[in-house]
Short mmCIF file of C-alpha atoms and ligand atoms in Angstrom, two decimals:
data_model
loop_
_atom_site.label_atom_id
_atom_site.label_comp_id
_atom_site.label_asym_id
_atom_site.label_seq_id
_atom_site.Cartn_x
_atom_site.Cartn_y
_atom_site.Cartn_z
CA MET A 1 13.83 12.00 -16.53
CA ALA A 2 15.53 8.91 -15.05
CA ILE A 3 13.43 5.74 -14.93
CA ALA A 4 12.14 5.33 -11.37
CA LYS A 5 12.73 2.02 -9.70
CA ARG A 6 12.52 2.69 -5.98
CA ILE A 7 9.00 3.85 -5.40
CA VAL A 8 6.61 4.54 -2.56
CA LEU A 9 2.87 4.44 -3.28
CA LEU A 10 1.16 6.82 -0.91
CA GLY A 11 -2.56 7.24 -0.40
CA ALA A 12 -5.43 6.57 1.97
CA PRO A 13 -6.76 3.02 2.43
CA GLY A 14 -8.84 2.04 -0.59
CA VAL A 15 -7.28 4.31 -3.23
CA GLY A 16 -6.00 1.29 -5.16
CA LYS A 17 -2.34 1.20 -4.10
CA GLY A 18 -2.26 -2.62 -4.01
CA THR A 19 -3.79 -3.03 -7.46
CA GLN A 20 -1.39 -0.53 -9.01
CA ALA A 21 1.62 -1.98 -7.18
CA LYS A 22 0.80 -5.47 -8.48
CA GLN A 23 0.58 -4.08 -12.02
CA LEU A 24 3.95 -2.31 -11.67
CA GLU A 25 5.48 -5.53 -10.31
CA LYS A 26 4.06 -7.51 -13.23
CA THR A 27 5.22 -4.97 -15.81
CA PHE A 28 8.72 -4.17 -14.54
CA GLY A 29 9.62 -6.98 -12.14
CA TRP A 30 10.10 -4.59 -9.24
CA VAL A 31 9.37 -6.20 -5.89
CA HIS A 32 6.00 -5.28 -4.39
CA ILE A 33 6.21 -4.94 -0.61
CA SER A 34 2.88 -4.40 1.13
CA THR A 35 3.21 -4.04 4.90
CA GLY A 36 -0.53 -4.73 5.26
CA ASP A 37 -0.18 -8.05 3.34
CA LEU A 38 2.92 -9.03 5.35
CA LEU A 39 1.12 -8.28 8.60
CA ARG A 40 -2.03 -10.17 7.58
CA GLU A 41 0.16 -13.16 6.68
CA ALA A 42 1.91 -12.92 10.08
CA VAL A 43 -1.49 -12.86 11.81
CA ARG A 44 -2.74 -15.82 9.76
CA THR A 45 0.31 -17.94 10.55
CA GLY A 46 0.35 -16.86 14.21
CA THR A 47 3.93 -15.55 14.36
CA GLU A 48 5.09 -13.42 17.28
CA LEU A 49 4.80 -10.33 15.06
CA GLY A 50 1.27 -11.38 14.07
CA GLN A 51 0.24 -11.80 17.70
CA LYS A 52 1.61 -8.37 18.58
CA ALA A 53 0.07 -6.65 15.54
CA SER A 54 -3.41 -8.17 15.35
CA HIS A 55 -5.26 -6.07 17.90
CA TYR A 56 -3.96 -2.82 16.39
CA MET A 57 -5.05 -3.97 12.95
CA GLU A 58 -8.53 -5.03 14.02
CA LYS A 59 -9.11 -1.59 15.53
CA GLY A 60 -7.70 0.20 12.50
CA GLU A 61 -4.78 1.59 14.53
CA LEU A 62 -1.21 1.76 13.30
CA VAL A 63 1.09 -1.05 14.39
CA PRO A 64 4.02 0.45 16.39
CA ASP A 65 6.88 1.83 14.30
CA ASP A 66 9.58 -0.45 15.77
CA LEU A 67 7.72 -3.61 14.68
CA ILE A 68 7.12 -2.23 11.19
CA ILE A 69 10.68 -1.04 10.72
CA ALA A 70 12.11 -4.43 11.80
CA MET A 71 9.79 -6.11 9.28
CA ILE A 72 10.89 -3.78 6.47
CA GLU A 73 14.59 -4.18 7.29
CA GLU A 74 14.14 -7.94 6.96
CA GLN A 75 12.63 -7.44 3.49
CA PHE A 76 15.64 -5.42 2.39
CA GLN A 77 18.21 -7.85 3.76
CA ASN A 78 18.55 -10.51 1.11
CA GLY A 79 19.19 -8.20 -1.82
CA LYS A 80 15.87 -9.02 -3.50
CA CYS A 81 15.05 -5.29 -3.73
CA GLU A 82 18.16 -4.39 -5.68
CA SER A 83 16.42 -4.36 -9.05
CA GLY A 84 13.69 -2.09 -7.74
CA PHE A 85 10.76 -2.07 -5.36
CA ILE A 86 7.34 -0.61 -4.78
CA LEU A 87 6.41 0.08 -1.19
CA ASP A 88 2.66 -0.08 -0.56
CA GLY A 89 1.33 0.99 2.86
CA PHE A 90 4.78 1.98 4.11
CA PRO A 91 5.90 4.46 5.31
CA ARG A 92 2.88 5.67 7.26
CA THR A 93 4.55 7.94 9.80
CA GLU A 94 7.37 10.44 9.62
CA VAL A 95 9.54 8.19 11.82
CA GLN A 96 9.05 5.36 9.31
CA ALA A 97 9.90 7.70 6.42
CA GLN A 98 13.11 8.81 8.12
CA LYS A 99 14.09 5.20 8.91
CA LEU A 100 13.49 4.28 5.28
CA ASP A 101 15.71 7.13 4.11
CA ASP A 102 18.43 5.95 6.54
CA LEU A 103 18.14 2.34 5.40
CA LEU A 104 18.42 3.31 1.73
CA SER A 105 21.27 5.70 2.32
CA ARG A 106 23.19 2.90 4.11
CA GLN A 107 22.76 0.95 0.87
CA GLY A 108 23.96 3.93 -1.16
CA THR A 109 20.54 4.57 -2.75
CA SER A 110 17.47 6.72 -2.25
CA LEU A 111 13.83 6.84 -3.35
CA ASP A 112 13.19 7.79 -6.96
CA ALA A 113 9.55 8.78 -6.58
CA VAL A 114 6.65 8.91 -4.15
CA VAL A 115 3.40 8.50 -6.07
CA SER A 116 0.48 9.89 -4.11
CA ILE A 117 -2.84 8.47 -5.35
CA GLU A 118 -5.62 10.90 -4.57
CA VAL A 119 -9.31 9.95 -4.22
CA PRO A 120 -12.11 11.91 -2.46
CA GLU A 121 -13.08 10.54 0.95
CA GLU A 122 -16.71 9.70 0.11
CA GLU A 123 -15.51 7.55 -2.81
CA ILE A 124 -13.04 5.74 -0.52
CA VAL A 125 -15.77 4.87 1.99
CA ARG A 126 -17.97 3.61 -0.86
CA ARG A 127 -15.16 1.45 -2.30
CA LEU A 128 -14.07 -0.07 1.01
CA SER A 129 -17.59 -0.93 2.09
CA GLN A 130 -17.96 -3.08 -1.03
CA ARG A 131 -14.40 -4.44 -1.23
CA LEU A 132 -13.84 -8.19 -1.40
CA THR A 133 -10.37 -9.69 -1.30
CA CYS A 134 -8.74 -13.12 -1.40
CA LYS A 135 -5.78 -14.51 0.58
CA GLN A 136 -3.39 -13.43 -2.19
CA GLY A 137 -4.60 -9.83 -1.94
CA HIS A 138 -6.50 -9.63 -5.24
CA VAL A 139 -9.30 -7.10 -4.86
CA PHE A 140 -12.78 -6.94 -6.42
CA PRO A 141 -15.88 -4.83 -5.79
CA GLU A 142 -18.82 -6.82 -4.38
CA ASP A 143 -21.26 -6.90 -7.30
CA SER A 144 -23.25 -9.33 -9.44
CA ASN A 145 -19.99 -10.94 -10.68
CA HIS A 146 -18.16 -11.15 -7.35
CA LYS A 147 -19.90 -12.32 -4.19
CA LEU A 148 -18.65 -13.15 -0.71
CA GLY A 149 -17.25 -16.72 -0.76
CA ASP A 150 -16.92 -16.92 -4.57
CA PRO A 151 -13.54 -18.18 -5.85
CA CYS A 152 -11.12 -15.35 -6.71
CA PRO A 153 -11.12 -14.96 -10.53
CA VAL A 154 -7.29 -14.74 -10.45
CA CYS A 155 -6.14 -17.43 -7.97
CA GLY A 156 -9.26 -19.38 -6.95
CA THR A 157 -9.05 -18.81 -3.19
CA PRO A 158 -12.36 -17.61 -1.65
CA LEU A 159 -13.29 -13.93 -1.72
CA ASP A 160 -13.70 -12.55 1.78
CA ARG A 161 -14.22 -9.18 3.46
CA ARG A 162 -11.30 -7.82 5.46
CA LYS A 163 -12.03 -7.59 9.19
CA ASP A 164 -11.02 -3.93 9.12
CA ASP A 165 -13.34 -3.02 6.21
CA THR A 166 -16.40 -2.44 8.43
CA PRO A 167 -17.82 1.12 8.11
CA GLU A 168 -16.77 2.07 11.66
CA THR A 169 -13.20 0.81 11.28
CA VAL A 170 -12.91 2.34 7.78
CA ARG A 171 -13.83 5.75 9.20
CA HIS A 172 -11.27 5.30 11.95
CA ARG A 173 -8.54 4.24 9.48
CA LEU A 174 -9.23 7.37 7.44
CA GLU A 175 -8.90 9.50 10.59
CA VAL A 176 -5.60 7.76 11.39
CA TYR A 177 -4.45 8.35 7.81
CA LYS A 178 -5.23 12.07 8.02
CA LYS A 179 -3.55 12.40 11.40
CA GLU A 180 -0.45 10.27 10.84
CA THR A 181 0.21 9.80 7.16
CA GLN A 182 -0.84 13.01 5.45
CA SER A 183 2.18 14.82 6.92
CA LEU A 184 4.32 12.58 4.71
CA ILE A 185 3.07 14.53 1.70
CA ALA A 186 4.91 17.59 2.99
CA TYR A 187 7.93 15.45 3.93
CA TYR A 188 8.29 14.18 0.36
CA GLN A 189 7.33 17.50 -1.21
CA THR A 190 10.37 18.99 0.51
CA GLN A 191 12.51 16.29 -1.11
CA SER A 192 10.93 17.18 -4.52
CA ILE A 193 10.03 13.54 -5.25
CA LEU A 194 6.26 13.73 -4.67
CA LYS A 195 4.15 12.85 -7.75
CA PRO A 196 0.40 13.38 -7.20
CA VAL A 197 -1.90 11.21 -9.35
CA ASP A 198 -5.67 11.48 -9.76
CA GLY A 199 -7.01 8.12 -8.47
CA LEU A 200 -10.47 8.36 -10.07
CA GLY A 201 -11.10 6.30 -13.18
CA SER A 202 -10.46 2.76 -14.38
CA TYR A 203 -7.39 1.01 -13.04
CA GLU A 204 -5.86 1.05 -16.55
CA THR A 205 -6.29 4.84 -16.73
CA ILE A 206 -4.69 5.30 -13.32
CA PHE A 207 -1.84 2.98 -14.30
CA LYS A 208 -1.15 5.15 -17.37
CA ARG A 209 -1.11 8.26 -15.18
CA ILE A 210 1.39 6.56 -12.87
CA LEU A 211 3.63 5.59 -15.79
CA GLU A 212 3.57 9.19 -16.99
CA VAL A 213 4.63 10.64 -13.63
CA LEU A 214 7.37 8.00 -13.41
CA GLY A 215 8.74 9.29 -16.69
CA PHE A 216 7.67 6.51 -19.05
CA ALA A 217 6.32 7.66 -22.39
CA SER A 218 2.64 6.64 -22.49
CA GLY A 219 2.05 3.71 -24.78
CA LEU A 220 5.53 2.33 -24.03
CA VAL A 221 4.13 -0.46 -21.89
P1 AMP B 301 -3.32 -1.87 4.77
O1 AMP B 301 -3.54 -3.21 4.16
O2 AMP B 301 -2.14 -1.13 4.20
O3 AMP B 301 -4.58 -1.02 4.80
O4 AMP B 301 -2.92 -2.13 6.29
C1 AMP B 301 -3.81 -2.80 7.18
C2 AMP B 301 -3.43 -2.49 8.61
O5 AMP B 301 -2.09 -2.95 8.88
C3 AMP B 301 -3.39 -1.02 8.97
O6 AMP B 301 -4.68 -0.50 9.32
C4 AMP B 301 -2.43 -1.01 10.16
O7 AMP B 301 -3.05 -1.52 11.32
C5 AMP B 301 -1.40 -2.05 9.74
N1 AMP B 301 -0.29 -1.45 8.96
C6 AMP B 301 0.04 -1.68 7.65
N2 AMP B 301 1.13 -0.98 7.29
C7 AMP B 301 1.50 -0.27 8.38
C8 AMP B 301 2.54 0.66 8.64
N3 AMP B 301 3.42 1.03 7.67
N4 AMP B 301 2.62 1.19 9.88
C9 AMP B 301 1.76 0.85 10.86
N5 AMP B 301 0.75 -0.02 10.68
C10 AMP B 301 0.60 -0.58 9.46
#
């Protein structure tokens, strides 16, 4: 099997896409593009995009496709994705998936794999209700070692709870995921590039499973 370099990580909020994407970026040097992180940064710095996106995000709704697609096109403009990328949180609708296919085909490429990380819903709600994260997007469970306001063990910025990680908004985001994003599984199944991965277990175990479905011999990395 060819070594995959252009990858989408698919999965509900809280399945660990960001953690796995960061590990893939660290291991292979592929660019990690998280639309959620880009949007949170836009909100923090008060850009026009941030102002338009913030109320959707706070309610757990999807930001309109045209805004997201413009943001992604910008990411692909400067050639930084040529040596590979991992998309995390994008695409989330069929329109976005089609636009991504168009964008890649204009560049003479296509996706190598769509890794779908699968975790039962009750586990997702449990994880998100105790998720702490820093400005850089490092994620930790709230426990005796990691408390709200503590410095992030990786970068030192304070650990905080995301505004959209309240139980009510989490439930709504999962509904939105089921309604909007789950249809992408069929979309990518038809293209024969969907790679389901069991998302239960330690992050190292899940990383190994991802390497296997991407065609890397386990133990290689
Ligand atoms: P995430 O960090 O991926 O959970 O994204 C946080 C929020 O950003 C989502 O609940 C949406 O409001 C918005 N968002 C992120 N990515 C997208 C996308 N591809 N399409 C629409 N909205 C998005």
